[in-house]
PDB file of C-alpha atoms in Angstrom:
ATOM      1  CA  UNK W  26     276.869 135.703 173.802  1.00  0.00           C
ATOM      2  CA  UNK W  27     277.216 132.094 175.646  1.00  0.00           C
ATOM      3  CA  UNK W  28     279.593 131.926 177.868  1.00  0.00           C
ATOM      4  CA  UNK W  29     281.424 129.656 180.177  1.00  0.00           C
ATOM      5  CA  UNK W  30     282.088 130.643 183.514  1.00  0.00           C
ATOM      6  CA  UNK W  31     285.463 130.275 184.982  1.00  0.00           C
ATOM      7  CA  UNK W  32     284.608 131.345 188.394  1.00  0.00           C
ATOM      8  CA  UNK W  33     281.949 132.019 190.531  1.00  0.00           C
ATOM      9  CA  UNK W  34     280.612 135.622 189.354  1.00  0.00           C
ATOM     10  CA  UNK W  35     278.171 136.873 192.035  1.00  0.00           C
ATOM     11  CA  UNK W  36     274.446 137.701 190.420  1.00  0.00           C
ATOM     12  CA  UNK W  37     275.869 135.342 187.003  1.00  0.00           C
ATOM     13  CA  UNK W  38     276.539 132.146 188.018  1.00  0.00           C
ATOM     14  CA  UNK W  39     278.995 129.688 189.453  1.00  0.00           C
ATOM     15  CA  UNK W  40     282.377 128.259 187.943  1.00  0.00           C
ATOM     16  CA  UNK W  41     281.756 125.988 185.303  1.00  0.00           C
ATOM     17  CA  UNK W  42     278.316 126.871 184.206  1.00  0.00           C
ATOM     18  CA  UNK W  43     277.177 127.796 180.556  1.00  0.00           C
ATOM     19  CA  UNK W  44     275.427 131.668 180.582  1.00  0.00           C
ATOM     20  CA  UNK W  45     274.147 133.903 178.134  1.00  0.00           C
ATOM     21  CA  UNK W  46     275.466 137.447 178.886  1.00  0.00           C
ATOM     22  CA  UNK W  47     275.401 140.766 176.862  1.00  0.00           C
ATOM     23  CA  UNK W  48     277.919 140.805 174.316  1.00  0.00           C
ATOM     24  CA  UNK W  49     278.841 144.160 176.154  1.00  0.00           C
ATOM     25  CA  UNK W  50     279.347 142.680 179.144  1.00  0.00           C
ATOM     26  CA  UNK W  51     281.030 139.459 178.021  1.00  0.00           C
ATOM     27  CA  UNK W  52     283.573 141.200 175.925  1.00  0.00           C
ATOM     28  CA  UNK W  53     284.130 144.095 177.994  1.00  0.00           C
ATOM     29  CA  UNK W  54     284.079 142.742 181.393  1.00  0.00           C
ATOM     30  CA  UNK W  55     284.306 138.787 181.712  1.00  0.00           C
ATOM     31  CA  UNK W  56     286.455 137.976 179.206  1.00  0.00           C
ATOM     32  CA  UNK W  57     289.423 140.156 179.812  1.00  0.00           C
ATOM     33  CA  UNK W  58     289.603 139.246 183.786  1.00  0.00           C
ATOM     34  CA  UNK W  59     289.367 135.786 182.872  1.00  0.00           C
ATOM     35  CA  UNK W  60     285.719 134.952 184.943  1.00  0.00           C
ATOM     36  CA  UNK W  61     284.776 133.331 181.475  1.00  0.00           C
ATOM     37  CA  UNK W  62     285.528 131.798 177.815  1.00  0.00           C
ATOM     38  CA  UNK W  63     283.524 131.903 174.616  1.00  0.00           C
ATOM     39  CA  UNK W  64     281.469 128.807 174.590  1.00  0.00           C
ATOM     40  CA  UNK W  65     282.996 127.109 171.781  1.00  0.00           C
ATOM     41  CA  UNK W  66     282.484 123.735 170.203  1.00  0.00           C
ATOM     42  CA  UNK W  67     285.800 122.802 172.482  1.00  0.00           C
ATOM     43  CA  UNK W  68     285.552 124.543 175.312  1.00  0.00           C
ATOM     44  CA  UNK W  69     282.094 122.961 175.578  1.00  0.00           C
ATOM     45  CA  UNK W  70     283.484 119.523 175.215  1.00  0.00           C
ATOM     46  CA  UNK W  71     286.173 120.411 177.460  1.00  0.00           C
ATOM     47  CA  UNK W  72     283.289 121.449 180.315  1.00  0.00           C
ATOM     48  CA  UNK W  73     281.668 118.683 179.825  1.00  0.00           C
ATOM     49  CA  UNK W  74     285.231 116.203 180.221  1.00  0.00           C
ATOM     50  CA  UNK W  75     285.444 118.219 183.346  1.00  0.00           C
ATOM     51  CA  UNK W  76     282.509 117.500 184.643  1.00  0.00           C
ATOM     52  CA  UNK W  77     282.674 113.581 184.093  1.00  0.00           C
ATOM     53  CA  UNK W  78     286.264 114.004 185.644  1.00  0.00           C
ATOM     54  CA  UNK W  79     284.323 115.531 188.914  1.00  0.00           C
ATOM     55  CA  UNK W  80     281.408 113.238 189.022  1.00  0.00           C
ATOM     56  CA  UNK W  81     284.122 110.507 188.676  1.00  0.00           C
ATOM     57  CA  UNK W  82     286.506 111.774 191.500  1.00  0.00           C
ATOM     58  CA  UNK W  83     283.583 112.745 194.148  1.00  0.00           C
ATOM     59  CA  UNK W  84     282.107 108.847 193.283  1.00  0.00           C
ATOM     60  CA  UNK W  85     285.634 107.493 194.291  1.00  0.00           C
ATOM     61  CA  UNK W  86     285.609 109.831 197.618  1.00  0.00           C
ATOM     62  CA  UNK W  87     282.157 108.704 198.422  1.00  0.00           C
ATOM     63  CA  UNK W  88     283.237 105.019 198.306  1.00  0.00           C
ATOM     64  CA  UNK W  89     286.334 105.814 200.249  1.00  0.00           C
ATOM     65  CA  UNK W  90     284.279 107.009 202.801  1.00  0.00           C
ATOM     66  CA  UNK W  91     281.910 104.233 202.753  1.00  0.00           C
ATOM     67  CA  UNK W  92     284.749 102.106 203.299  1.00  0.00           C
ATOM     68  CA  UNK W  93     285.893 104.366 206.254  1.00  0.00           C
ATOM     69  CA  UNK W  94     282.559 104.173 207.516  1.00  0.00           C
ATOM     70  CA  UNK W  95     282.720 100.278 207.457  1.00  0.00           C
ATOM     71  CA  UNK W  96     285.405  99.941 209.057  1.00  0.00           C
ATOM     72  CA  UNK W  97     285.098 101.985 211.482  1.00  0.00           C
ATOM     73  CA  UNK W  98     281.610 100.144 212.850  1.00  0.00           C
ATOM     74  CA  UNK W  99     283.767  96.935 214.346  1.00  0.00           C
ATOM     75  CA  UNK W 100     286.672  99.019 216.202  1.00  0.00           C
ATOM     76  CA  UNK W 101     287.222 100.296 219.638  1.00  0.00           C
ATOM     77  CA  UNK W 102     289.751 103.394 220.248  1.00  0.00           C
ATOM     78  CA  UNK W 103     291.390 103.115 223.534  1.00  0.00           C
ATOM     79  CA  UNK W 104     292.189 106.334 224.668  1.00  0.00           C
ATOM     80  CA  UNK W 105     294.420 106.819 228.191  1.00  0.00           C
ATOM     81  CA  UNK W 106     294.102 109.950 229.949  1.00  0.00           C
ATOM     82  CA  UNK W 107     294.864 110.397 233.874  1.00  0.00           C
ATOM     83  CA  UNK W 108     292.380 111.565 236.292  1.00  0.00           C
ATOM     84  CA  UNK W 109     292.398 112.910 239.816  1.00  0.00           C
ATOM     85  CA  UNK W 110     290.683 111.565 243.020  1.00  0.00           C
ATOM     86  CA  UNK W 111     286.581 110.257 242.291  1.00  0.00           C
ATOM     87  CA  UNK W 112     287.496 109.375 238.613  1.00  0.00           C
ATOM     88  CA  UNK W 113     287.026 112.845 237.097  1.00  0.00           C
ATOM     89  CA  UNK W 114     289.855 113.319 234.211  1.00  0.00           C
ATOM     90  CA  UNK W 115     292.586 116.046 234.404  1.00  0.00           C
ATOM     91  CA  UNK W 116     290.742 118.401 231.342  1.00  0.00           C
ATOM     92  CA  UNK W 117     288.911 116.348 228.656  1.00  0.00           C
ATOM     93  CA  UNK W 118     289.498 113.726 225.984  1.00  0.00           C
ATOM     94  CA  UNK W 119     289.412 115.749 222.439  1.00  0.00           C
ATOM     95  CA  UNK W 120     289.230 114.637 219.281  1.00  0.00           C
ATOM     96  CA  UNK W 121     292.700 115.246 218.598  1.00  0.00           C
ATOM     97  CA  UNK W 122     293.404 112.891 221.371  1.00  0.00           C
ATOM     98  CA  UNK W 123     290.976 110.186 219.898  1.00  0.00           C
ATOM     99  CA  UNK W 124     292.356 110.698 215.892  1.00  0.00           C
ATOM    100  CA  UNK W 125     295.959 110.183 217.054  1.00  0.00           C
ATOM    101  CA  UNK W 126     294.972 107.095 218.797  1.00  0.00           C
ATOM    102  CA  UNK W 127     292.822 105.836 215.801  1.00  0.00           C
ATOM    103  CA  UNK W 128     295.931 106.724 213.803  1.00  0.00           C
ATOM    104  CA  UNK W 129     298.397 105.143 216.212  1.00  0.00           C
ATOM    105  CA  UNK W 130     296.186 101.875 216.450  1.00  0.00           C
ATOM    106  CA  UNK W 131     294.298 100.996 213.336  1.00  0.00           C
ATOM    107  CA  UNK W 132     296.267 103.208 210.953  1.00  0.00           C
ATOM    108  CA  UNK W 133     293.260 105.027 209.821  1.00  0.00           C
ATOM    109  CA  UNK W 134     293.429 108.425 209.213  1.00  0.00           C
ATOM    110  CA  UNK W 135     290.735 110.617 210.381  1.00  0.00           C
ATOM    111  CA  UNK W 136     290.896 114.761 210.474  1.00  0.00           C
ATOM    112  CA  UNK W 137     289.884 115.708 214.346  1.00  0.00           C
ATOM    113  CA  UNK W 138     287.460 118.569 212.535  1.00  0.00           C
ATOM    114  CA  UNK W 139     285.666 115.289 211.337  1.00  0.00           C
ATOM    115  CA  UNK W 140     284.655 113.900 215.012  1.00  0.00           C
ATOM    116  CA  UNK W 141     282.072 115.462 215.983  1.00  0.00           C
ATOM    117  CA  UNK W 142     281.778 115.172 220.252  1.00  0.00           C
ATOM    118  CA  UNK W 143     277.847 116.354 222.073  1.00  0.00           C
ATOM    119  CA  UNK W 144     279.777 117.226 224.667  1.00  0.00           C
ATOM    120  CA  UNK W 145     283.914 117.065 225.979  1.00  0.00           C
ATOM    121  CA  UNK W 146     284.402 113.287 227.598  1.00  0.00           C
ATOM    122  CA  UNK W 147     285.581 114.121 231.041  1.00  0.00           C
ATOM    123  CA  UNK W 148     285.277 110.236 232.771  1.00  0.00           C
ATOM    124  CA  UNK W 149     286.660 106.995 231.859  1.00  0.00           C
ATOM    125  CA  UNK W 150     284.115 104.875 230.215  1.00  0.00           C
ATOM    126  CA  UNK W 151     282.439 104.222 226.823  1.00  0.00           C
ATOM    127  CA  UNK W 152     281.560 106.251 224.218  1.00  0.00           C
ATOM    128  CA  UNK W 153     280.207 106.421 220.908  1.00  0.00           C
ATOM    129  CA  UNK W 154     281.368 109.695 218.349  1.00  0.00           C
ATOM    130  CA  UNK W 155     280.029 110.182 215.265  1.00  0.00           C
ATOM    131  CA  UNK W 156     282.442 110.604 212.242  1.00  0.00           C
ATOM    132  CA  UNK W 157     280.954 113.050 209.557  1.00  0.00           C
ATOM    133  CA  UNK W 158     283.159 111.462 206.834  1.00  0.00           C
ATOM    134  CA  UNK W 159     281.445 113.675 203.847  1.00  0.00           C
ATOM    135  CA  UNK W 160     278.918 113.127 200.793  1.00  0.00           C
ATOM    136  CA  UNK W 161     276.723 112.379 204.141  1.00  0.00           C
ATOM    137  CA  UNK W 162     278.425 109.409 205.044  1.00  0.00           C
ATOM    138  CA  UNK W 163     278.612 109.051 208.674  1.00  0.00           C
ATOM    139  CA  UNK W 164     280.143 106.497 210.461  1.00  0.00           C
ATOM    140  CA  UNK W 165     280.313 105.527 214.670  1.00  0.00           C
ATOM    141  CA  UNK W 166     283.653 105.062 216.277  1.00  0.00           C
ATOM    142  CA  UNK W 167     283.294 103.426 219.584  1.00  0.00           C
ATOM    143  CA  UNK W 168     286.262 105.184 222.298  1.00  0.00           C
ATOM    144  CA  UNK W 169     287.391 103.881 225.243  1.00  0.00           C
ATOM    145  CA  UNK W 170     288.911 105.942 227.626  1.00  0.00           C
ATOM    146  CA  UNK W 171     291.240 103.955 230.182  1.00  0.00           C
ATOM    147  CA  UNK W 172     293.433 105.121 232.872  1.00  0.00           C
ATOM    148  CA  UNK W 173     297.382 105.616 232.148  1.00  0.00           C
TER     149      UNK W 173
END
């Protein structure tokens, strides 16, 4: 019996795909918990509307991030932080810290989970992060961290 999955079923398949199980087993097991429908002529169609839906959405998001990415290459992110004697900061700039001020300034919205830091900025100075901004778009954000 073909199948369409409704959720990921471990050793089966994940949600959305079309399988062929045991009538058994469909009938018995998948159907009645809901982890699948009978692959109709419209369910089928209705997969298949899903899917253009989610190829449609994740093209948008790409694009979004693109533009994200693009606008991000011209800016600089002053950051203020205060430091003690010899110009060492008091802790560390996080990314928190540099996604508020990105908010605050260029009202773009960035999660902190998204900057990705080699190592905690603990001088003033310049620096370039790295913005994983998903569908493997990654775009540089240049920060510059200023005393105040």
């Amino acid at each position: 019996m073909k199948v369409i999955l409704q959720q990921d079923v471990k050793g089966q398949g994940k949600k959305g795909q079309m399988i062929e199980a045991s009538d058994g087993y469909a009938r018995n097991f998948l159907l009645p918990r809901k982890l699948a429908v009978e692959a109709t002529a419209d369910n089928v169609n209705k997969m298949k509307m899903q899917d253009k839906a989610k190829a449609a959405r994740e093209a948008a998001e790409k694009a979004e991030a693109q533009a994200v990415a693009e606008k991000l290459q011209g800016l600089t992110v002053k950051v203020h932080a205060k430091a003690g004697t010899g110009g060492r900061l008091f802790g560390a700039v996080t990314s928190k810290e540099v996604s508020d001020a990105l908010k605050e300034q260029y009202g773009i919205e960035i999660a902190k989970t998204k900057i990705v830091q080699d190592e905690p900025i603990k001088s003033f100075g310049t620096f370039s992060l790295k913005c994983k901004l998903g569908y493997e778009v990654t775009g540089t954000l240049n920060v510059v961290v200023c005393e105040g």
